[in-house]
Amino acid sequence: MAGLVLKLAPKERVLINGAVIENGDRRGRLSIVTPDANILRLRDAIHPTDATTPVRRACYALQLVLSGDCDPDDARQALLCRIEELSQVFTDHDSRSALAEATDALIGEHHYRCLKALRALLPREDRVLALRQQ
């Protein structure tokens, strides 16, 4: 995470290494210089009751790692299995790239980067599920 810059809206909250930080009344910027800091924008967080699809469940599991509620070592194998399962469904080039990035990030213990890569699949998953419901 060295060099990560967070641009925060007024009153926006972010979780950094288990601490919730709220921005003031004006837009702000935070520069995160600690390598591998666990960061989660709370506006992007998935509520447990919304973790109802395969990609959302994987994202939620990563959120638990980032929040410190789950041991990264305990979660790694289950997340790698979930990513592998997703690769059986998402076969297009862009999705495969996102899944490869997520895998590499997870193996390298870059959980924020893994979450970001998986979140890129959410719109695709929504489209696939919408087609299946028709």
CSV table of C-alpha atoms in Angstrom, one decimal:
chain,number,residue,atom,x,y,z
A,1,MET,CA,0.0,0.0,0.0
A,2,ALA,CA,3.0,2.3,0.0
A,3,GLY,CA,2.0,5.5,-1.7
A,4,LEU,CA,-1.8,4.9,-1.6
A,5,VAL,CA,-3.7,8.2,-1.6
A,6,LEU,CA,-7.3,8.2,-0.4
A,7,LYS,CA,-9.5,11.1,-1.4
A,8,LEU,CA,-12.3,11.3,1.0
A,9,ALA,CA,-15.7,13.0,0.7
A,10,PRO,CA,-17.0,15.1,3.6
A,11,LYS,CA,-17.9,12.8,6.5
A,12,GLU,CA,-16.7,9.7,4.6
A,13,ARG,CA,-15.5,6.8,6.8
A,14,VAL,CA,-12.6,4.5,6.2
A,15,LEU,CA,-11.3,1.6,8.1
A,16,ILE,CA,-7.5,1.5,8.5
A,17,ASN,CA,-5.9,-1.3,10.4
A,18,GLY,CA,-9.0,-1.8,12.4
A,19,ALA,CA,-9.6,1.8,13.3
A,20,VAL,CA,-12.6,3.7,11.8
A,21,ILE,CA,-11.6,7.2,10.7
A,22,GLU,CA,-14.1,9.8,9.7
A,23,ASN,CA,-13.3,12.7,7.5
A,24,GLY,CA,-14.3,16.2,8.5
A,25,ASP,CA,-16.7,18.6,6.9
A,26,ARG,CA,-14.6,19.2,3.8
A,27,ARG,CA,-13.0,16.9,1.2
A,28,GLY,CA,-9.7,15.5,2.3
A,29,ARG,CA,-6.8,13.4,1.3
A,30,LEU,CA,-4.9,10.8,3.2
A,31,SER,CA,-1.5,9.4,2.1
A,32,ILE,CA,-1.0,5.9,3.4
A,33,VAL,CA,2.7,5.2,3.5
A,34,THR,CA,2.7,2.1,5.7
A,35,PRO,CA,3.2,-0.9,3.4
A,36,ASP,CA,0.4,-3.4,3.4
A,37,ALA,CA,-1.9,-1.4,5.6
A,38,ASN,CA,-5.4,-2.9,5.8
A,39,ILE,CA,-7.8,-0.4,4.3
A,40,LEU,CA,-11.5,-0.5,3.6
A,41,ARG,CA,-13.7,2.3,2.5
A,42,LEU,CA,-16.9,1.8,4.5
A,43,ARG,CA,-19.0,3.1,1.6
A,44,ASP,CA,-17.7,0.2,-0.5
A,45,ALA,CA,-18.3,-2.4,2.3
A,46,ILE,CA,-20.7,-5.2,1.7
A,47,HIS,CA,-23.1,-5.8,4.5
A,48,PRO,CA,-23.3,-9.5,5.7
A,49,THR,CA,-26.9,-9.8,4.5
A,50,ASP,CA,-25.9,-8.6,1.1
A,51,ALA,CA,-23.2,-11.3,0.6
A,52,THR,CA,-25.6,-13.5,-1.3
A,53,THR,CA,-23.7,-14.2,-4.5
A,54,PRO,CA,-20.3,-15.9,-5.1
A,55,VAL,CA,-18.4,-12.7,-5.9
A,56,ARG,CA,-20.0,-10.8,-3.0
A,57,ARG,CA,-19.2,-13.7,-0.6
A,58,ALA,CA,-15.6,-13.6,-1.7
A,59,CYS,CA,-15.5,-9.8,-1.3
A,60,TYR,CA,-17.1,-10.1,2.2
A,61,ALA,CA,-14.5,-12.7,3.3
A,62,LEU,CA,-11.8,-10.3,2.2
A,63,GLN,CA,-13.4,-7.5,4.1
A,64,LEU,CA,-13.2,-9.6,7.3
A,65,VAL,CA,-9.5,-10.0,6.7
A,66,LEU,CA,-9.1,-6.3,6.2
A,67,SER,CA,-11.1,-5.4,9.3
A,68,GLY,CA,-9.0,-7.8,11.4
A,69,ASP,CA,-12.0,-10.1,12.1
A,70,CYS,CA,-10.5,-13.0,10.3
A,71,ASP,CA,-7.0,-14.4,10.2
A,72,PRO,CA,-5.5,-13.9,6.7
A,73,ASP,CA,-3.8,-17.3,6.9
A,74,ASP,CA,-7.0,-19.0,7.8
A,75,ALA,CA,-8.9,-17.3,4.9
A,76,ARG,CA,-6.3,-17.7,2.2
A,77,GLN,CA,-7.1,-21.3,1.1
A,78,ALA,CA,-10.9,-20.8,1.1
A,79,LEU,CA,-10.5,-17.6,-0.9
A,80,LEU,CA,-8.2,-19.3,-3.4
A,81,CYS,CA,-10.8,-22.0,-3.8
A,82,ARG,CA,-13.5,-19.3,-4.3
A,83,ILE,CA,-11.5,-17.5,-7.0
A,84,GLU,CA,-10.9,-20.8,-8.7
A,85,GLU,CA,-14.7,-21.5,-8.7
A,86,LEU,CA,-15.3,-18.0,-10.2
A,87,SER,CA,-12.8,-18.7,-12.9
A,88,GLN,CA,-15.1,-21.6,-14.1
A,89,VAL,CA,-17.9,-19.1,-14.6
A,90,PHE,CA,-16.1,-15.9,-15.7
A,91,THR,CA,-14.3,-17.0,-18.8
A,92,ASP,CA,-13.9,-13.8,-20.8
A,93,HIS,CA,-10.5,-12.1,-21.0
A,94,ASP,CA,-11.2,-9.1,-18.7
A,95,SER,CA,-12.7,-11.4,-16.0
A,96,ARG,CA,-9.7,-13.8,-16.2
A,97,SER,CA,-7.3,-10.8,-15.9
A,98,ALA,CA,-9.2,-9.6,-12.8
A,99,LEU,CA,-9.2,-13.1,-11.3
A,100,ALA,CA,-5.5,-13.6,-12.0
A,101,GLU,CA,-4.8,-10.2,-10.4
A,102,ALA,CA,-6.9,-11.2,-7.4
A,103,THR,CA,-5.0,-14.5,-7.1
A,104,ASP,CA,-1.6,-12.9,-7.3
A,105,ALA,CA,-2.6,-10.2,-4.8
A,106,LEU,CA,-3.9,-12.9,-2.3
A,107,ILE,CA,-0.8,-15.0,-2.6
A,108,GLY,CA,1.3,-11.9,-2.0
A,109,GLU,CA,-0.9,-10.9,1.0
A,110,HIS,CA,-2.1,-7.7,-0.7
A,111,HIS,CA,-5.7,-8.1,0.5
A,112,TYR,CA,-6.8,-4.6,-0.5
A,113,ARG,CA,-5.6,-5.2,-4.1
A,114,CYS,CA,-7.3,-8.6,-4.1
A,115,LEU,CA,-10.6,-7.0,-3.0
A,116,LYS,CA,-10.3,-4.3,-5.6
A,117,ALA,CA,-9.8,-6.9,-8.4
A,118,LEU,CA,-12.8,-9.0,-7.2
A,119,ARG,CA,-15.0,-5.9,-6.9
A,120,ALA,CA,-14.4,-5.3,-10.6
A,121,LEU,CA,-16.4,-8.5,-11.3
A,122,LEU,CA,-19.5,-7.3,-9.4
A,123,PRO,CA,-21.1,-5.6,-12.5
A,124,ARG,CA,-20.5,-8.7,-14.6
A,125,GLU,CA,-21.9,-11.0,-11.9
A,126,ASP,CA,-25.0,-8.7,-11.7
A,127,ARG,CA,-25.5,-9.0,-15.5
A,128,VAL,CA,-25.1,-12.8,-15.5
A,129,LEU,CA,-27.6,-13.2,-12.7
A,130,ALA,CA,-30.1,-10.9,-14.4
A,131,LEU,CA,-29.9,-12.9,-17.5
A,132,ARG,CA,-30.5,-16.2,-15.6
A,133,GLN,CA,-33.6,-14.7,-14.0
A,134,GLN,CA,-35.2,-13.9,-17.3
